[in-house]
Short mmCIF file of C-alpha atoms in Angstrom, two decimals:
data_model
loop_
_atom_site.label_atom_id
_atom_site.label_comp_id
_atom_site.label_asym_id
_atom_site.label_seq_id
_atom_site.Cartn_x
_atom_site.Cartn_y
_atom_site.Cartn_z
CA UNK A 834 14.00 -19.17 -3.34
CA UNK A 835 13.43 -21.82 -6.01
CA UNK A 836 10.10 -23.58 -6.04
CA UNK A 837 8.43 -21.45 -3.39
CA UNK A 838 6.34 -19.58 -5.94
CA UNK A 839 5.20 -22.62 -7.94
CA UNK A 840 1.82 -22.57 -6.20
CA UNK A 841 1.18 -18.86 -6.95
CA UNK A 842 2.17 -19.35 -10.58
CA UNK A 843 -0.02 -22.44 -10.76
CA UNK A 844 -2.97 -20.44 -9.44
CA UNK A 845 -2.33 -17.79 -12.07
CA UNK A 846 -2.26 -20.36 -14.88
CA UNK A 847 -5.43 -21.96 -13.53
CA UNK A 848 -7.17 -18.59 -13.58
CA UNK A 849 -6.09 -18.14 -17.21
CA UNK A 850 -7.80 -21.40 -18.08
CA UNK A 851 -11.10 -20.50 -16.46
CA UNK A 852 -13.64 -19.20 -18.96
CA UNK A 853 -15.69 -16.55 -17.19
CA UNK A 854 -17.24 -13.16 -17.77
CA UNK A 855 -14.40 -10.67 -18.12
CA UNK A 856 -14.47 -7.05 -17.09
CA UNK A 857 -12.37 -4.55 -19.01
CA UNK A 858 -8.78 -5.66 -18.43
CA UNK A 859 -6.49 -2.81 -17.51
CA UNK A 860 -3.09 -2.08 -15.91
CA UNK A 861 -2.90 -0.47 -12.48
CA UNK A 862 -2.33 3.26 -11.99
CA UNK A 863 1.06 3.47 -10.20
CA UNK A 864 1.24 5.31 -6.89
CA UNK A 865 3.84 7.70 -8.34
CA UNK A 866 1.71 8.58 -11.39
CA UNK A 867 1.51 12.36 -11.82
CA UNK A 868 -2.29 12.21 -12.27
CA UNK A 869 -2.97 10.43 -8.99
CA UNK A 870 -2.78 13.48 -6.63
CA UNK A 871 -5.47 15.24 -8.68
CA UNK A 872 -7.60 12.09 -8.71
CA UNK A 873 -7.22 11.73 -4.93
CA UNK A 874 -8.15 15.41 -4.53
CA UNK A 875 -11.39 14.90 -6.46
CA UNK A 876 -12.17 11.69 -4.57
CA UNK A 877 -11.65 13.26 -1.13
CA UNK A 878 -13.73 16.31 -2.15
CA UNK A 879 -16.59 13.97 -3.05
CA UNK A 880 -16.53 14.84 -6.76
CA UNK A 881 -15.52 11.28 -7.72
CA UNK A 882 -16.48 7.87 -6.39
CA UNK A 883 -13.54 6.08 -4.76
CA UNK A 884 -12.90 2.94 -6.87
CA UNK A 885 -11.37 1.08 -3.90
CA UNK A 886 -11.54 2.88 -0.53
CA UNK A 887 -8.44 2.34 1.62
CA UNK A 888 -6.81 0.18 -1.10
CA UNK A 889 -4.29 1.50 -3.59
CA UNK A 890 -3.50 1.09 -6.44
CA UNK A 891 -6.67 0.90 -8.50
CA UNK A 892 -6.86 0.12 -12.20
CA UNK A 893 -6.64 2.73 -14.95
CA UNK A 894 -10.02 1.50 -16.21
CA UNK A 895 -11.56 2.18 -12.78
CA UNK A 896 -10.23 5.75 -12.86
CA UNK A 897 -11.74 6.20 -16.33
CA UNK A 898 -15.07 4.78 -15.13
CA UNK A 899 -15.50 7.11 -12.14
CA UNK A 900 -14.37 10.12 -14.20
CA UNK A 901 -16.93 9.30 -16.89
CA UNK A 902 -19.67 8.98 -14.28
CA UNK A 903 -18.77 12.41 -12.82
CA UNK A 904 -18.32 14.21 -16.17
CA UNK A 905 -21.79 15.72 -16.22
CA UNK A 906 -21.13 19.16 -14.73
CA UNK A 907 -20.58 22.34 -16.79
CA UNK A 908 -17.16 23.95 -17.00
CA UNK A 909 -17.23 25.43 -13.52
CA UNK A 910 -15.94 24.26 -10.20
CA UNK A 911 -14.02 21.03 -10.78
CA UNK A 912 -15.92 20.14 -13.96
CA UNK A 913 -13.11 21.28 -16.25
CA UNK A 914 -10.53 19.39 -14.18
CA UNK A 915 -12.63 16.22 -14.35
CA UNK A 916 -12.90 16.56 -18.12
CA UNK A 917 -9.15 17.13 -18.50
CA UNK A 918 -8.32 14.09 -16.38
CA UNK A 919 -10.87 11.98 -18.23
CA UNK A 920 -9.10 12.74 -21.51
CA UNK A 921 -5.70 11.88 -20.00
CA UNK A 922 -6.76 8.43 -18.73
CA UNK A 923 -8.68 7.35 -21.82
CA UNK A 924 -7.50 3.83 -22.60
CA UNK A 925 -7.60 1.64 -25.68
CA UNK A 926 -10.27 -1.01 -25.16
CA UNK A 927 -9.02 -3.49 -27.75
CA UNK A 928 -8.85 -7.05 -26.45
CA UNK A 929 -5.18 -7.29 -27.43
CA UNK A 930 -2.95 -4.25 -27.15
CA UNK A 931 0.45 -3.15 -25.93
CA UNK A 932 2.31 0.09 -25.28
CA UNK A 933 5.86 1.29 -24.69
CA UNK A 934 6.81 4.54 -22.96
CA UNK A 935 10.00 6.09 -21.60
CA UNK A 936 10.81 8.92 -19.21
CA UNK A 937 14.10 10.79 -18.98
CA UNK A 938 14.72 13.63 -16.58
CA UNK A 939 16.37 14.67 -13.37
CA UNK A 940 15.73 14.77 -9.65
CA UNK A 941 16.89 17.29 -7.08
CA UNK A 942 16.27 16.88 -3.36
CA UNK A 943 17.46 18.06 0.02
CA UNK A 944 17.44 14.51 1.45
CA UNK A 945 17.10 11.04 -0.08
CA UNK A 946 14.48 9.24 2.00
CA UNK A 947 11.01 9.39 0.46
CA UNK A 948 9.54 10.31 3.85
CA UNK A 949 10.13 14.09 4.18
CA UNK A 950 9.64 14.02 7.97
CA UNK A 951 12.34 11.40 8.69
CA UNK A 952 15.48 12.76 7.12
CA UNK A 953 18.13 10.49 5.62
CA UNK A 954 20.77 10.82 2.93
CA UNK A 955 22.64 13.86 1.66
CA UNK A 956 21.19 16.44 -0.72
CA UNK A 957 22.00 15.94 -4.41
CA UNK A 958 20.77 16.16 -7.99
CA UNK A 959 20.72 13.10 -10.26
CA UNK A 960 19.44 12.00 -13.66
CA UNK A 961 16.56 9.53 -13.91
CA UNK A 962 15.48 7.09 -16.62
CA UNK A 963 12.75 4.48 -16.81
CA UNK A 964 10.75 2.74 -19.50
CA UNK A 965 7.38 1.00 -19.27
CA UNK A 966 6.20 -1.93 -21.36
CA UNK A 967 2.57 -2.94 -20.88
CA UNK A 968 0.36 -5.42 -22.63
CA UNK A 969 -3.23 -6.61 -22.39
CA UNK A 970 -4.31 -9.87 -24.02
CA UNK A 971 -7.88 -10.76 -23.26
CA UNK A 972 -8.13 -11.21 -19.47
CA UNK A 973 -4.32 -11.14 -19.01
CA UNK A 974 -2.39 -7.95 -18.23
CA UNK A 975 1.36 -7.53 -17.85
CA UNK A 976 3.55 -4.57 -17.03
CA UNK A 977 7.26 -4.01 -16.44
CA UNK A 978 8.99 -0.75 -15.52
CA UNK A 979 12.74 -0.90 -14.81
CA UNK A 980 14.49 2.34 -13.87
CA UNK A 981 17.99 3.77 -13.47
CA UNK A 982 17.65 5.79 -10.27
CA UNK A 983 20.91 7.12 -8.73
CA UNK A 984 18.89 8.81 -5.97
CA UNK A 985 18.75 5.44 -4.22
CA UNK A 986 22.48 5.54 -3.43
CA UNK A 987 22.55 6.79 0.13
CA UNK A 988 18.82 6.34 0.78
CA UNK A 989 18.71 4.60 4.20
CA UNK A 990 15.66 2.58 3.08
CA UNK A 991 17.38 1.15 -0.03
CA UNK A 992 18.97 -2.26 0.72
CA UNK A 993 21.89 -2.13 -1.76
CA UNK A 994 24.77 -0.22 -0.18
CA UNK A 995 27.50 -1.51 -2.52
CA UNK A 996 26.83 0.73 -5.52
CA UNK A 997 28.55 4.12 -5.62
CA UNK A 998 27.50 5.78 -8.90
CA UNK A 999 24.59 4.07 -10.67
CA UNK A 1000 21.85 1.85 -9.36
CA UNK A 1001 18.62 0.52 -10.79
CA UNK A 1002 15.40 -1.00 -9.56
CA UNK A 1003 12.20 -2.55 -10.82
CA UNK A 1004 9.51 0.03 -10.06
CA UNK A 1005 6.81 -2.42 -11.10
CA UNK A 1006 6.68 -5.75 -12.85
CA UNK A 1007 3.58 -7.93 -12.67
CA UNK A 1008 1.41 -10.38 -14.55
CA UNK A 1009 -2.28 -10.61 -13.75
CA UNK A 1010 -5.60 -12.13 -14.70
CA UNK A 1011 -8.71 -9.96 -14.30
CA UNK A 1012 -12.25 -11.26 -14.38
CA UNK A 1013 -15.73 -9.99 -13.57
CA UNK A 1014 -15.54 -10.48 -9.81
CA UNK A 1015 -11.87 -9.99 -9.08
CA UNK A 1016 -8.24 -10.39 -10.10
CA UNK A 1017 -5.14 -12.43 -9.38
CA UNK A 1018 -1.83 -10.58 -9.73
CA UNK A 1019 1.69 -11.91 -9.33
CA UNK A 1020 4.75 -9.70 -9.21
CA UNK A 1021 5.65 -6.30 -7.86
CA UNK A 1022 3.86 -2.98 -7.62
CA UNK A 1023 3.63 -0.38 -4.87
CA UNK A 1024 0.66 -0.86 -2.54
CA UNK A 1025 -0.91 1.13 0.27
CA UNK A 1026 -3.72 -0.04 2.55
CA UNK A 1027 -4.93 3.00 4.43
CA UNK A 1028 -6.10 6.62 4.09
CA UNK A 1029 -4.70 8.48 1.08
CA UNK A 1030 -1.53 10.45 1.70
CA UNK A 1031 -0.30 8.46 4.69
CA UNK A 1032 1.52 5.10 4.88
CA UNK A 1033 -0.95 2.38 5.81
CA UNK A 1034 -0.55 0.42 9.02
CA UNK A 1035 -0.92 -2.97 7.34
CA UNK A 1036 0.84 -2.41 3.98
CA UNK A 1037 2.50 0.67 2.54
CA UNK A 1038 4.98 1.74 -0.14
CA UNK A 1039 7.70 3.09 2.17
CA UNK A 1040 9.96 0.15 1.26
CA UNK A 1041 11.22 -1.22 -2.05
CA UNK A 1042 11.29 -4.43 -4.08
CA UNK A 1043 8.55 -6.63 -2.61
CA UNK A 1044 7.27 -9.37 -4.91
CA UNK A 1045 4.14 -11.31 -4.07
CA UNK A 1046 0.82 -12.85 -5.03
CA UNK A 1047 -2.31 -10.71 -4.63
CA UNK A 1048 -5.95 -11.81 -4.76
CA UNK A 1049 -9.01 -9.60 -5.10
CA UNK A 1050 -12.46 -11.19 -5.07
CA UNK A 1051 -16.01 -9.91 -4.65
CA UNK A 1052 -18.36 -7.08 -5.54
CA UNK A 1053 -18.81 -3.51 -4.38
CA UNK A 1054 -20.88 -4.84 -1.47
CA UNK A 1055 -18.38 -7.40 -0.13
CA UNK A 1056 -14.76 -7.69 -1.20
CA UNK A 1057 -11.81 -9.83 -0.13
CA UNK A 1058 -8.15 -8.81 -0.56
CA UNK A 1059 -5.18 -11.05 0.18
CA UNK A 1060 -1.45 -10.72 -0.32
CA UNK A 1061 1.42 -13.17 0.27
CA UNK A 1062 5.15 -12.60 -0.07
CA UNK A 1063 8.47 -14.04 1.00
CA UNK A 1064 10.84 -11.63 2.77
CA UNK A 1065 14.63 -11.53 2.71
CA UNK A 1066 16.37 -14.11 4.87
CA UNK A 1067 17.96 -12.98 8.12
CA UNK A 1068 20.63 -14.46 10.38
CA UNK A 1069 19.79 -15.43 13.94
CA UNK A 1070 22.09 -15.03 16.94
CA UNK A 1071 24.07 -18.18 16.08
CA UNK A 1072 24.37 -17.45 12.37
CA UNK A 1073 21.58 -19.69 11.02
CA UNK A 1074 19.61 -18.53 7.99
CA UNK A 1075 16.02 -17.73 8.97
CA UNK A 1076 13.26 -17.85 6.35
CA UNK A 1077 10.55 -15.19 6.72
CA UNK A 1078 7.13 -14.78 5.04
CA UNK A 1079 4.45 -12.11 5.10
CA UNK A 1080 0.69 -12.54 4.64
CA UNK A 1081 -2.16 -10.02 4.65
CA UNK A 1082 -5.91 -10.64 4.52
CA UNK A 1083 -8.69 -8.02 4.38
CA UNK A 1084 -12.48 -8.38 4.17
CA UNK A 1085 -14.57 -5.29 3.46
CA UNK A 1086 -18.35 -4.76 3.47
CA UNK A 1087 -20.46 -1.79 2.43
CA UNK A 1088 -22.89 -1.36 5.32
CA UNK A 1089 -24.81 1.51 3.74
CA UNK A 1090 -24.42 4.05 0.95
CA UNK A 1091 -21.92 6.07 2.98
CA UNK A 1092 -20.36 3.53 5.37
CA UNK A 1093 -17.74 0.87 4.63
CA UNK A 1094 -16.17 -1.39 7.23
CA UNK A 1095 -13.07 -3.52 6.73
CA UNK A 1096 -11.36 -6.02 9.01
CA UNK A 1097 -7.82 -7.14 8.28
CA UNK A 1098 -4.83 -9.00 9.62
CA UNK A 1099 -1.17 -9.19 8.74
CA UNK A 1100 1.27 -11.80 9.96
CA UNK A 1101 4.93 -12.71 9.84
CA UNK A 1102 6.05 -16.32 10.10
CA UNK A 1103 9.71 -17.19 10.48
CA UNK A 1104 12.02 -20.09 11.25
CA UNK A 1105 15.13 -21.99 10.17
CA UNK A 1106 14.10 -24.14 7.20
CA UNK A 1107 10.53 -22.92 7.36
CA UNK A 1108 8.49 -22.89 4.12
CA UNK A 1109 5.58 -21.04 2.55
CA UNK A 1110 2.94 -22.67 4.76
CA UNK A 1111 -0.63 -22.82 3.47
CA UNK A 1112 -2.43 -22.51 6.86
CA UNK A 1113 -1.12 -18.95 7.02
CA UNK A 1114 -1.51 -18.17 3.31
CA UNK A 1115 -5.20 -19.20 3.33
CA UNK A 1116 -7.08 -15.88 2.79
CA UNK A 1117 -10.18 -17.21 4.59
CA UNK A 1118 -8.34 -18.31 7.73
CA UNK A 1119 -8.39 -15.75 10.58
CA UNK A 1120 -4.89 -16.46 11.85
CA UNK A 1121 -5.34 -14.72 15.18
CA UNK A 1122 -7.89 -17.45 16.03
CA UNK A 1123 -7.01 -20.46 13.88
CA UNK A 1124 -3.25 -20.28 14.21
CA UNK A 1125 -2.24 -18.18 17.24
CA UNK A 1126 -4.86 -19.70 19.54
CA UNK A 1127 -5.58 -22.79 17.47
CA UNK A 1128 -2.38 -24.59 16.51
CA UNK A 1129 -0.41 -22.38 18.95
CA UNK A 1130 2.27 -21.52 16.44
CA UNK A 1131 5.33 -20.10 18.22
CA UNK A 1132 7.19 -18.63 15.24
CA UNK A 1133 4.71 -16.00 14.09
CA UNK A 1134 3.48 -12.51 14.87
CA UNK A 1135 -0.11 -11.47 14.05
CA UNK A 1136 -1.54 -7.97 13.89
CA UNK A 1137 -5.25 -7.44 13.33
CA UNK A 1138 -7.09 -4.24 12.59
CA UNK A 1139 -10.16 -2.31 11.53
CA UNK A 1140 -10.83 0.19 8.71
CA UNK A 1141 -13.84 2.50 8.63
CA UNK A 1142 -14.86 4.96 5.90
CA UNK A 1143 -17.86 7.22 6.59
CA UNK A 1144 -19.09 9.71 4.00
CA UNK A 1145 -21.13 12.53 5.52
CA UNK A 1146 -23.12 13.58 2.49
CA UNK A 1147 -21.07 14.17 -0.67
CA UNK A 1148 -18.61 16.71 0.67
CA UNK A 1149 -17.07 15.30 3.85
CA UNK A 1150 -15.36 11.98 4.49
CA UNK A 1151 -14.08 10.54 7.76
CA UNK A 1152 -11.74 7.54 7.92
CA UNK A 1153 -10.31 5.45 10.72
CA UNK A 1154 -7.65 2.74 10.65
CA UNK A 1155 -6.39 0.91 13.70
CA UNK A 1156 -4.15 -2.07 14.26
CA UNK A 1157 -3.36 -4.09 17.39
CA UNK A 1158 -0.21 -6.22 17.42
CA UNK A 1159 -0.49 -9.41 19.51
CA UNK A 1160 -3.25 -8.63 21.99
CA UNK A 1161 -2.57 -10.85 25.00
CA UNK A 1162 -5.58 -12.45 26.70
CA UNK A 1163 -3.32 -14.18 29.21
CA UNK A 1164 -0.45 -12.83 31.31
CA UNK A 1165 -1.72 -9.25 31.01
CA UNK A 1166 0.81 -8.04 33.57
CA UNK A 1167 3.71 -9.68 31.75
CA UNK A 1168 2.87 -8.62 28.19
CA UNK A 1169 2.58 -5.18 26.65
CA UNK A 1170 0.07 -4.34 23.92
CA UNK A 1171 1.32 -2.56 20.80
CA UNK A 1172 -0.92 -0.48 18.60
CA UNK A 1173 -1.14 2.08 15.81
CA UNK A 1174 -4.11 4.10 14.57
CA UNK A 1175 -5.11 6.96 12.29
CA UNK A 1176 -8.11 9.30 12.31
CA UNK A 1177 -8.47 11.27 9.06
CA UNK A 1178 -10.93 13.71 7.57
CA UNK A 1179 -11.24 15.40 4.17
CA UNK A 1180 -13.72 17.39 2.18
CA UNK A 1181 -14.54 20.18 -0.21
CA UNK A 1182 -13.54 23.78 0.39
CA UNK A 1183 -15.40 26.07 -1.96
CA UNK A 1184 -15.81 25.23 -5.63
CA UNK A 1185 -12.34 23.76 -6.33
CA UNK A 1186 -10.24 23.51 -3.17
CA UNK A 1187 -10.06 20.68 -0.67
CA UNK A 1188 -9.05 20.26 2.97
CA UNK A 1189 -7.29 17.35 4.68
CA UNK A 1190 -6.58 16.62 8.32
CA UNK A 1191 -5.34 13.61 10.23
CA UNK A 1192 -3.90 12.45 13.50
CA UNK A 1193 -1.88 9.23 13.66
CA UNK A 1194 -0.01 7.43 16.41
CA UNK A 1195 2.19 4.37 16.71
CA UNK A 1196 3.03 3.18 20.21
CA UNK A 1197 6.63 2.83 21.32
CA UNK A 1198 6.59 -0.95 20.80
CA UNK A 1199 4.41 -1.09 17.68
CA UNK A 1200 5.38 -3.53 14.89
CA UNK A 1201 8.05 -5.14 17.11
CA UNK A 1202 8.36 -8.27 19.22
CA UNK A 1203 10.94 -9.78 21.55
CA UNK A 1204 12.28 -11.68 18.52
CA UNK A 1205 13.38 -9.23 15.77
CA UNK A 1206 12.80 -11.94 13.13
CA UNK A 1207 9.07 -11.40 13.76
CA UNK A 1208 9.09 -7.59 13.44
CA UNK A 1209 6.92 -6.13 10.68
CA UNK A 1210 9.97 -5.09 8.69
CA UNK A 1211 11.93 -6.33 5.70
CA UNK A 1212 15.67 -5.57 5.57
CA UNK A 1213 15.16 -3.05 8.37
CA UNK A 1214 12.39 -1.12 6.58
CA UNK A 1215 8.74 -1.22 7.63
CA UNK A 1216 6.25 -3.28 5.63
CA UNK A 1217 3.49 -0.92 6.74
CA UNK A 1218 4.68 1.97 8.87
CA UNK A 1219 8.41 2.56 8.94
CA UNK A 1220 8.62 4.07 12.43
CA UNK A 1221 7.36 3.18 15.89
CA UNK A 1222 7.04 5.52 18.85
CA UNK A 1223 5.60 8.53 17.04
CA UNK A 1224 2.63 10.90 16.77
CA UNK A 1225 1.78 13.10 13.82
CA UNK A 1226 -0.87 15.77 13.28
CA UNK A 1227 -1.38 17.34 9.85
CA UNK A 1228 -3.78 19.87 8.31
CA UNK A 1229 -3.54 20.84 4.64
CA UNK A 1230 -5.33 22.67 1.85
CA UNK A 1231 -5.23 21.38 -1.75
CA UNK A 1232 -5.29 23.95 -4.56
CA UNK A 1233 -5.60 22.80 -8.21
CA UNK A 1234 -3.62 24.97 -10.63
CA UNK A 1235 -4.10 25.07 -14.42
CA UNK A 1236 -5.81 21.64 -14.55
CA UNK A 1237 -2.38 19.99 -14.23
CA UNK A 1238 -0.84 20.79 -10.85
CA UNK A 1239 -1.94 20.41 -7.26
CA UNK A 1240 -0.36 22.72 -4.68
CA UNK A 1241 -0.82 21.50 -1.10
CA UNK A 1242 0.48 23.77 1.65
CA UNK A 1243 0.30 21.95 4.97
CA UNK A 1244 1.13 22.32 8.63
CA UNK A 1245 2.50 19.18 10.28
CA UNK A 1246 3.54 18.48 13.88
CA UNK A 1247 5.44 15.28 14.62
CA UNK A 1248 6.89 13.70 17.72
CA UNK A 1249 9.42 10.94 17.10
CA UNK A 1250 10.63 8.86 20.02
CA UNK A 1251 13.56 6.50 20.30
CA UNK A 1252 11.73 3.30 19.29
CA UNK A 1253 13.13 1.69 16.12
CA UNK A 1254 11.15 -0.77 14.03
CA UNK A 1255 14.09 -3.10 13.49
CA UNK A 1256 14.89 -3.55 17.19
CA UNK A 1257 13.41 -6.12 19.57
CA UNK A 1258 11.26 -4.56 22.23
CA UNK A 1259 12.71 -4.61 25.74
#
């Protein structure tokens, strides 16, 4: 959509021009990085500080920082694993640097959807190829990672159904400016706002190919996150092209050494000829008040929620995330509330193992409205959760093996109802 991203690019260029104290500039650690499960294991055990609770990805430099802070134990327990990971994430600290890497291999799977509990696509084995080009130049970081990924053909969450043999995608491609108290990033990279190991309610990586502008601002005590993106156009009932946009805002505060509280909102705006409207993009505007009840906008859907992280000592962590979609103060008998929530716990089990448990639920009408243009979905795939009308309970044990692998046997119970995220609710 030409011209709609001029403002984000202008903000990025303005940030480049600002002379300010710069933290170590670093690319983000992708959510499919092979080191991330071991890092998450150490974080949930309490062996590592979480660089950004409930927000993924974090920067490679942040992973190096928390590993260095924890690398004080002898070679017992998880000390050797921490030291091994610290060596693997060591990064060049030169002010100007670049790197090029490539991966070639194969994939074999029994079904093509990335969610193993919602089957889709036939079993197959395919080759895989990607290459990554990254550069850091002072406060500016850039990364691109295109891939040839035939697995996508037949994946029900992949939008391109025309290809039959080879297909490709941009796994990540972004340009960012990082400074002492935050960062501005424009482009594409997988994100998840929620407990580790489960798709977040607000934003998750279950879908593909979402570009946008992200803002991070603050300190460890108070931090603001915002994200804005245009979604693919849809056709309404009379064939008109409907523009759609997605915004997310999150404010987090550390209430004590072990307690963090975050409040967030996500919203969809839509309409024929509608543009990228600044009242909704404003990261400091609570849309549920200023827009839904203020200007009484009729072409939007707002969900607001709460995140809570509570560390009980160093070895146990409890997390809660809940979202409420369009709570109706008026006409309570005529309107139905829609919600989703997760309760999660994790901790240490002996000297090296970890345990995980969660319960999550999405109501039958969650993420949907009477107008499907306002559903929290893009091309039929969820922006946060990908399924309504479900409950899931999971318990798991994480077992590090040979400082490289993490084996996680788990027991999961899931109920999936008939609600579909792309449908209007009745």
